[in-house]
PDB file of C-alpha atoms and ligand atoms in Angstrom:
ATOM      1  CA  MET T 403      -0.805  15.541 -15.592  1.00  0.00           C
ATOM      2  CA  SER T 404      -4.669  15.687 -15.112  1.00  0.00           C
ATOM      3  CA  ASP T 405      -6.007  16.519 -11.779  1.00  0.00           C
ATOM      4  CA  LEU T 406      -7.331  12.629 -11.107  1.00  0.00           C
ATOM      5  CA  LEU T 407      -5.021  10.750  -9.415  1.00  0.00           C
ATOM      6  CA  ARG T 408      -4.833   7.408 -10.752  1.00  0.00           C
ATOM      7  CA  VAL T 409      -4.417   4.507  -7.694  1.00  0.00           C
ATOM      8  CA  GLY T 410      -3.344   0.869  -8.597  1.00  0.00           C
ATOM      9  CA  ILE T 411      -3.348  -1.364  -5.937  1.00  0.00           C
ATOM     10  CA  LEU T 412      -1.047  -4.621  -4.788  1.00  0.00           C
ATOM     11  CA  ALA T 413      -2.380  -7.150  -2.527  1.00  0.00           C
ATOM     12  CA  SER T 414      -1.483 -10.799  -1.586  1.00  0.00           C
ATOM     13  CA  THR T 415      -3.816 -11.525   0.981  1.00  0.00           C
ATOM     14  CA  ASN T 416      -7.405 -11.123   2.526  1.00  0.00           C
ATOM     15  CA  GLY T 417      -7.448  -7.426   1.865  1.00  0.00           C
ATOM     16  CA  SER T 418      -9.085  -6.573   4.961  1.00  0.00           C
ATOM     17  CA  ILE T 419      -8.849  -2.920   4.509  1.00  0.00           C
ATOM     18  CA  LEU T 420      -9.349  -2.751   1.181  1.00  0.00           C
ATOM     19  CA  PRO T 421     -13.390  -1.832   1.657  1.00  0.00           C
ATOM     20  CA  SER T 422     -12.764   0.718   3.973  1.00  0.00           C
ATOM     21  CA  ILE T 423     -10.202   2.378   1.341  1.00  0.00           C
ATOM     22  CA  PHE T 424     -12.747   2.128  -1.937  1.00  0.00           C
ATOM     23  CA  SER T 425     -15.794   3.476   0.056  1.00  0.00           C
ATOM     24  CA  ALA T 426     -13.723   6.263   1.027  1.00  0.00           C
ATOM     25  CA  ALA T 427     -14.781   8.115  -1.817  1.00  0.00           C
ATOM     26  CA  LEU T 428     -11.855  10.751  -1.783  1.00  0.00           C
ATOM     27  CA  PRO T 429     -12.896  13.377  -4.348  1.00  0.00           C
ATOM     28  CA  GLY T 430     -10.105  13.072  -7.647  1.00  0.00           C
ATOM     29  CA  VAL T 431      -9.083   9.754  -6.650  1.00  0.00           C
ATOM     30  CA  GLU T 432      -9.840   6.539  -8.830  1.00  0.00           C
ATOM     31  CA  TYR T 433      -8.795   3.434  -7.958  1.00  0.00           C
ATOM     32  CA  CYS T 434      -8.553   2.029 -11.314  1.00  0.00           C
ATOM     33  CA  VAL T 435      -6.279  -1.195 -11.306  1.00  0.00           C
ATOM     34  CA  PHE T 436      -5.686  -4.372  -8.948  1.00  0.00           C
ATOM     35  CA  VAL T 437      -3.244  -6.647  -9.446  1.00  0.00           C
ATOM     36  CA  THR T 438      -2.542 -10.103  -7.229  1.00  0.00           C
ATOM     37  CA  ASN T 439       0.269 -12.573  -7.003  1.00  0.00           C
ATOM     38  CA  LYS T 440      -2.240 -14.840  -5.507  1.00  0.00           C
ATOM     39  CA  LYS T 441      -5.155 -16.357  -7.883  1.00  0.00           C
ATOM     40  CA  ALA T 442      -7.867 -16.682  -5.171  1.00  0.00           C
ATOM     41  CA  CYS T 443      -7.128 -14.038  -2.311  1.00  0.00           C
ATOM     42  CA  GLY T 444      -9.958 -12.407  -0.262  1.00  0.00           C
ATOM     43  CA  ALA T 445      -8.193  -8.932  -1.820  1.00  0.00           C
ATOM     44  CA  ARG T 446      -8.872  -9.753  -5.242  1.00  0.00           C
ATOM     45  CA  GLU T 447     -12.366 -10.504  -4.209  1.00  0.00           C
ATOM     46  CA  LYS T 448     -12.833  -7.154  -2.551  1.00  0.00           C
ATOM     47  CA  ALA T 449     -11.267  -5.571  -5.888  1.00  0.00           C
ATOM     48  CA  LYS T 450     -14.044  -7.290  -8.003  1.00  0.00           C
ATOM     49  CA  ARG T 451     -16.991  -6.277  -5.919  1.00  0.00           C
ATOM     50  CA  PHE T 452     -15.832  -2.648  -5.857  1.00  0.00           C
ATOM     51  CA  GLY T 453     -15.795  -2.450  -9.698  1.00  0.00           C
ATOM     52  CA  VAL T 454     -11.913  -2.373  -9.730  1.00  0.00           C
ATOM     53  CA  PRO T 455     -10.819  -4.299 -13.050  1.00  0.00           C
ATOM     54  CA  ASP T 456      -8.378  -7.312 -11.297  1.00  0.00           C
ATOM     55  CA  TYR T 457      -5.357  -8.478 -12.866  1.00  0.00           C
ATOM     56  CA  TYR T 458      -3.273 -12.316 -11.406  1.00  0.00           C
ATOM     57  CA  ILE T 459      -0.221 -12.677 -12.514  1.00  0.00           C
ATOM     58  CA  ASN T 460       0.627 -16.172 -11.801  1.00  0.00           C
ATOM     59  CA  PRO T 461       4.214 -15.543 -10.263  1.00  0.00           C
ATOM     60  CA  GLU T 462       5.144 -19.472 -11.243  1.00  0.00           C
ATOM     61  CA  GLY T 463       8.400 -20.265 -13.469  1.00  0.00           C
ATOM     62  CA  MET T 464       9.132 -16.334 -13.603  1.00  0.00           C
ATOM     63  CA  SER T 465      11.922 -14.030 -12.014  1.00  0.00           C
ATOM     64  CA  ARG T 466      11.203 -11.878  -9.582  1.00  0.00           C
ATOM     65  CA  GLU T 467      12.221  -8.944 -12.091  1.00  0.00           C
ATOM     66  CA  GLU T 468       9.865 -10.469 -14.853  1.00  0.00           C
ATOM     67  CA  TRP T 469       7.210 -10.646 -12.787  1.00  0.00           C
ATOM     68  CA  ASP T 470       7.749  -7.100 -11.665  1.00  0.00           C
ATOM     69  CA  ALA T 471       8.239  -5.993 -15.421  1.00  0.00           C
ATOM     70  CA  GLU T 472       4.437  -7.494 -16.208  1.00  0.00           C
ATOM     71  CA  VAL T 473       3.088  -5.563 -13.342  1.00  0.00           C
ATOM     72  CA  VAL T 474       4.535  -2.143 -14.219  1.00  0.00           C
ATOM     73  CA  LYS T 475       3.496  -2.617 -17.863  1.00  0.00           C
ATOM     74  CA  ILE T 476      -0.421  -3.010 -16.414  1.00  0.00           C
ATOM     75  CA  LEU T 477       0.026  -0.069 -14.471  1.00  0.00           C
ATOM     76  CA  GLN T 478       1.413   1.924 -16.884  1.00  0.00           C
ATOM     77  CA  GLU T 479      -1.310   0.958 -19.113  1.00  0.00           C
ATOM     78  CA  TYR T 480      -3.555   1.902 -16.907  1.00  0.00           C
ATOM     79  CA  ASN T 481      -1.962   5.326 -16.621  1.00  0.00           C
ATOM     80  CA  VAL T 482      -1.154   4.849 -12.928  1.00  0.00           C
ATOM     81  CA  ASP T 483      -0.190   7.734 -10.389  1.00  0.00           C
ATOM     82  CA  LEU T 484       0.179   6.232  -7.165  1.00  0.00           C
ATOM     83  CA  VAL T 485       0.812   2.672  -6.454  1.00  0.00           C
ATOM     84  CA  LEU T 486      -0.933   1.136  -2.989  1.00  0.00           C
ATOM     85  CA  LEU T 487       0.560  -2.041  -1.687  1.00  0.00           C
ATOM     86  CA  VAL T 488      -2.040  -3.140   0.757  1.00  0.00           C
ATOM     87  CA  GLY T 489      -0.637  -6.455   2.092  1.00  0.00           C
ATOM     88  CA  PHE T 490       1.480  -7.099  -0.597  1.00  0.00           C
ATOM     89  CA  MET T 491       3.792 -10.164   0.511  1.00  0.00           C
ATOM     90  CA  ARG T 492       6.481  -9.605  -2.268  1.00  0.00           C
ATOM     91  CA  ILE T 493       9.753  -7.683  -1.703  1.00  0.00           C
ATOM     92  CA  LEU T 494       9.700  -5.211  -5.019  1.00  0.00           C
ATOM     93  CA  SER T 495      12.880  -5.567  -7.620  1.00  0.00           C
ATOM     94  CA  PRO T 496      14.323  -1.977  -8.289  1.00  0.00           C
ATOM     95  CA  VAL T 497      13.076  -2.414 -11.574  1.00  0.00           C
ATOM     96  CA  PHE T 498       9.695  -1.996 -10.349  1.00  0.00           C
ATOM     97  CA  ILE T 499      10.961   0.793  -7.919  1.00  0.00           C
ATOM     98  CA  GLN T 500      12.290   2.701 -10.333  1.00  0.00           C
ATOM     99  CA  SER T 501       9.443   2.776 -12.443  1.00  0.00           C
ATOM    100  CA  PHE T 502       7.261   4.644 -10.243  1.00  0.00           C
ATOM    101  CA  SER T 503      10.042   6.406  -8.024  1.00  0.00           C
ATOM    102  CA  GLY T 504       8.441   8.468  -4.775  1.00  0.00           C
ATOM    103  CA  ARG T 505       4.686   7.022  -6.113  1.00  0.00           C
ATOM    104  CA  ILE T 506       4.774   4.046  -3.911  1.00  0.00           C
ATOM    105  CA  LEU T 507       3.287   3.918  -0.619  1.00  0.00           C
ATOM    106  CA  ASN T 508       3.318   0.371   1.553  1.00  0.00           C
ATOM    107  CA  VAL T 509       1.244   0.195   5.170  1.00  0.00           C
ATOM    108  CA  HIS T 510       3.502  -2.158   7.413  1.00  0.00           C
ATOM    109  CA  PRO T 511       1.795  -2.897  10.899  1.00  0.00           C
ATOM    110  CA  SER T 512       4.466  -1.357  13.455  1.00  0.00           C
ATOM    111  CA  LEU T 513       5.882   1.461  14.206  1.00  0.00           C
ATOM    112  CA  LEU T 514       9.028   1.958  11.564  1.00  0.00           C
ATOM    113  CA  PRO T 515      11.917   1.864  12.055  1.00  0.00           C
ATOM    114  CA  LYS T 516      10.648  -0.503  14.763  1.00  0.00           C
ATOM    115  CA  PHE T 517      10.106  -4.003  13.281  1.00  0.00           C
ATOM    116  CA  ALA T 518      11.179  -3.632   9.955  1.00  0.00           C
ATOM    117  CA  GLY T 519      11.184  -6.561   7.729  1.00  0.00           C
ATOM    118  CA  GLY T 520       8.666  -8.771   9.091  1.00  0.00           C
ATOM    119  CA  MET T 521       4.969  -9.485   7.507  1.00  0.00           C
ATOM    120  CA  ASN T 522       1.154  -9.471   9.332  1.00  0.00           C
ATOM    121  CA  ALA T 523       1.138 -11.581  12.302  1.00  0.00           C
ATOM    122  CA  ASP T 524       4.884 -12.385  12.320  1.00  0.00           C
ATOM    123  CA  VAL T 525       5.602  -8.631  12.844  1.00  0.00           C
ATOM    124  CA  HIS T 526       2.773  -8.360  15.333  1.00  0.00           C
ATOM    125  CA  ARG T 527       4.178 -11.679  17.407  1.00  0.00           C
ATOM    126  CA  ALA T 528       7.601  -9.835  17.374  1.00  0.00           C
ATOM    127  CA  VAL T 529       5.990  -6.786  18.994  1.00  0.00           C
ATOM    128  CA  LEU T 530       4.378  -8.653  21.952  1.00  0.00           C
ATOM    129  CA  GLU T 531       7.461 -10.913  22.428  1.00  0.00           C
ATOM    130  CA  ALA T 532       9.393  -8.028  22.952  1.00  0.00           C
ATOM    131  CA  GLY T 533       6.991  -6.885  25.302  1.00  0.00           C
ATOM    132  CA  GLU T 534       6.100  -3.612  23.949  1.00  0.00           C
ATOM    133  CA  THR T 535       3.617  -1.569  25.728  1.00  0.00           C
ATOM    134  CA  GLU T 536       2.664   0.207  22.309  1.00  0.00           C
ATOM    135  CA  THR T 537       2.948  -0.332  18.479  1.00  0.00           C
ATOM    136  CA  GLY T 538       1.032   1.112  15.522  1.00  0.00           C
ATOM    137  CA  SER T 539       0.715   1.167  11.555  1.00  0.00           C
ATOM    138  CA  THR T 540       2.791   3.305   9.339  1.00  0.00           C
ATOM    139  CA  ILE T 541       2.333   4.594   5.715  1.00  0.00           C
ATOM    140  CA  HIS T 542       6.081   4.877   4.022  1.00  0.00           C
ATOM    141  CA  PHE T 543       7.475   5.280   0.899  1.00  0.00           C
ATOM    142  CA  VAL T 544       8.704   2.508  -0.820  1.00  0.00           C
ATOM    143  CA  THR T 545      12.361   2.319  -1.822  1.00  0.00           C
ATOM    144  CA  GLU T 546      14.885  -0.258  -2.350  1.00  0.00           C
ATOM    145  CA  GLU T 547      15.277  -0.520   1.306  1.00  0.00           C
ATOM    146  CA  VAL T 548      12.681  -3.318   2.678  1.00  0.00           C
ATOM    147  CA  ASP T 549      10.457  -1.339   4.825  1.00  0.00           C
ATOM    148  CA  GLY T 550      13.293   1.547   5.048  1.00  0.00           C
ATOM    149  CA  GLY T 551      11.545   4.301   3.021  1.00  0.00           C
ATOM    150  CA  PRO T 552      10.507   7.545   4.041  1.00  0.00           C
ATOM    151  CA  ILE T 553       7.948   7.600   6.479  1.00  0.00           C
ATOM    152  CA  PHE T 554       4.882   9.694   5.229  1.00  0.00           C
ATOM    153  CA  LEU T 555       2.184   8.972   8.071  1.00  0.00           C
ATOM    154  CA  GLN T 556       2.145   7.047  11.324  1.00  0.00           C
ATOM    155  CA  GLU T 557      -0.020   6.342  14.122  1.00  0.00           C
ATOM    156  CA  LYS T 558       0.295   4.567  17.619  1.00  0.00           C
ATOM    157  CA  VAL T 559      -1.907   1.480  18.971  1.00  0.00           C
ATOM    158  CA  ASP T 560      -1.888   0.901  22.675  1.00  0.00           C
ATOM    159  CA  ILE T 561      -1.033  -2.638  24.000  1.00  0.00           C
ATOM    160  CA  VAL T 562      -3.285  -3.795  26.905  1.00  0.00           C
ATOM    161  CA  PRO T 563      -2.194  -6.807  29.264  1.00  0.00           C
ATOM    162  CA  ASP T 564      -3.741  -9.887  27.691  1.00  0.00           C
ATOM    163  CA  GLU T 565      -3.295  -8.717  24.038  1.00  0.00           C
ATOM    164  CA  THR T 566      -3.341 -11.522  21.543  1.00  0.00           C
ATOM    165  CA  VAL T 567      -1.577 -11.715  17.819  1.00  0.00           C
ATOM    166  CA  SER T 568      -5.384 -11.295  16.455  1.00  0.00           C
ATOM    167  CA  SER T 569      -6.644  -8.568  18.922  1.00  0.00           C
ATOM    168  CA  LEU T 570      -3.284  -6.465  17.867  1.00  0.00           C
ATOM    169  CA  LYS T 571      -3.942  -7.241  14.123  1.00  0.00           C
ATOM    170  CA  GLU T 572      -7.707  -6.049  14.443  1.00  0.00           C
ATOM    171  CA  LYS T 573      -6.625  -2.573  16.407  1.00  0.00           C
ATOM    172  CA  VAL T 574      -3.935  -2.112  14.042  1.00  0.00           C
ATOM    173  CA  GLN T 575      -6.009  -2.863  11.048  1.00  0.00           C
ATOM    174  CA  ASP T 576      -8.716  -0.459  12.521  1.00  0.00           C
ATOM    175  CA  VAL T 577      -6.118   2.574  12.266  1.00  0.00           C
ATOM    176  CA  GLU T 578      -4.928   0.958   8.760  1.00  0.00           C
ATOM    177  CA  ARG T 579      -8.525   1.743   7.638  1.00  0.00           C
ATOM    178  CA  VAL T 580      -8.467   5.533   8.081  1.00  0.00           C
ATOM    179  CA  LEU T 581      -4.748   6.606   7.934  1.00  0.00           C
ATOM    180  CA  PHE T 582      -4.098   4.789   4.275  1.00  0.00           C
ATOM    181  CA  PRO T 583      -7.139   6.881   2.892  1.00  0.00           C
ATOM    182  CA  GLU T 584      -5.583   9.789   4.740  1.00  0.00           C
ATOM    183  CA  ALA T 585      -2.364   9.431   3.232  1.00  0.00           C
ATOM    184  CA  ILE T 586      -3.690   9.080  -0.490  1.00  0.00           C
ATOM    185  CA  GLN T 587      -5.270  12.354   0.275  1.00  0.00           C
ATOM    186  CA  LYS T 588      -1.907  13.717   1.542  1.00  0.00           C
ATOM    187  CA  PHE T 589      -0.251  12.492  -1.488  1.00  0.00           C
ATOM    188  CA  GLN T 590      -2.933  14.270  -3.905  1.00  0.00           C
ATOM    189  CA  GLN T 591      -1.930  17.438  -2.112  1.00  0.00           C
ATOM    190  CA  GLU T 592       1.372  17.387  -2.064  1.00  0.00           C
ATOM    191  CA  ARG T 593       1.309  16.599  -5.588  1.00  0.00           C
ATOM    192  CA  SER T 594      -1.135  19.518  -6.671  1.00  0.00           C
ATOM    193  CA  HIS T 595       0.997  21.853  -4.343  1.00  0.00           C
ATOM    194  CA  THR T 596       4.062  20.791  -7.069  1.00  0.00           C
ATOM    195  CA  GLU T 597       1.958  21.036  -9.970  1.00  0.00           C
ATOM    196  CA  ASN T 598       0.788  24.830  -8.610  1.00  0.00           C
ATOM    197  CA  ASP T 599       4.349  25.675  -7.602  1.00  0.00           C
ATOM    198  CA  GLU T 600       5.990  24.306 -11.109  1.00  0.00           C
ATOM    199  CA  MET T 601       3.646  26.992 -13.065  1.00  0.00           C
ATOM    200  CA  VAL T 602       4.201  29.713 -10.883  1.00  0.00           C
ATOM    201  CA  ASN T 603       7.981  29.463 -11.595  1.00  0.00           C
ATOM    202  CA  ARG T 604       7.313  28.581 -15.300  1.00  0.00           C
ATOM    203  CA  ASP T 605       5.355  32.113 -15.601  1.00  0.00           C
TER     204      ASP T 605
HETATM  205  C1  GAR A1629      -2.165  -5.406   6.185  1.00  0.00           C
HETATM  206  O1  GAR A1629      -3.166  -4.948   6.844  1.00  0.00           O
HETATM  207  C2  GAR A1629      -0.853  -4.487   6.698  1.00  0.00           C
HETATM  208  O2  GAR A1629      -1.642  -4.770   8.489  1.00  0.00           O
HETATM  209  C3  GAR A1629      -0.290  -5.845   6.554  1.00  0.00           C
HETATM  210  O3  GAR A1629      -0.644  -7.068   6.586  1.00  0.00           O
HETATM  211  C4  GAR A1629      -1.950  -7.209   6.462  1.00  0.00           C
HETATM  212  C5  GAR A1629      -2.862  -7.734   5.834  1.00  0.00           C
HETATM  213  O4  GAR A1629      -3.776  -8.178   6.496  1.00  0.00           O
HETATM  214  N1  GAR A1629       0.856  -5.848   6.052  1.00  0.00           N
HETATM  215  C6  GAR A1629       2.076  -6.235   5.696  1.00  0.00           C
HETATM  216  O5  GAR A1629       2.532  -7.279   6.536  1.00  0.00           O
HETATM  217  C7  GAR A1629       2.993  -5.944   4.490  1.00  0.00           C
HETATM  218  N2  GAR A1629       4.635  -6.392   4.795  1.00  0.00           N
HETATM  219  P1  GAR A1629      -5.115  -8.961   5.175  1.00  0.00           P
HETATM  220  O6  GAR A1629      -4.851 -10.211   5.005  1.00  0.00           O
HETATM  221  O7  GAR A1629      -5.923  -8.976   6.636  1.00  0.00           O
HETATM  222  O8  GAR A1629      -5.448  -8.574   4.422  1.00  0.00           O
END
């Protein structure tokens, strides 16, 4: 295993927080490949702008497993160590999750386990309709249980009385912009500790 952490990104929407992730300039981290299921999404443009090789896999006529297998092949060709789901609006199949077990991080726009299962603005709408006074952002490992994998990092956001879906989305994404780079760094540190422990045990 090399010291370099090779990161692959999957996204489907605007990729609003991607520039902050790419610009965080974390030492020893390389964003080596981007894959999307949406041909013309903002996230893909941002990947291009930051010089990350981008792939569009057209999901039409493919089963979920077939699409996932194609993506796994690309990620493996790039020797990806960690997969980030950054506004990725598909549920991954077991074949994908098993290929990168313990190495897939998703950002979900609520304080999981609250408001699991929804996506993007729908989550913020549900939070407001429930009359919550706080929400937040969660970075969690992806398992076969949707939004149910172990929580890696979480941060709260206060909700003000005249909050709207878009103001809340903006506030939560401001947190994501800092939290995701932190999560990548934490993953990298934990990985190198595990590696060192393994070396000590071998000696
Ligand atoms: C992400 O930033 C995240 O909050 C949420 O969607 C946003 C994408 O917004 N992710 C999910 O709901 C994942 N299930 P964007 O289109 O502005 O980039």
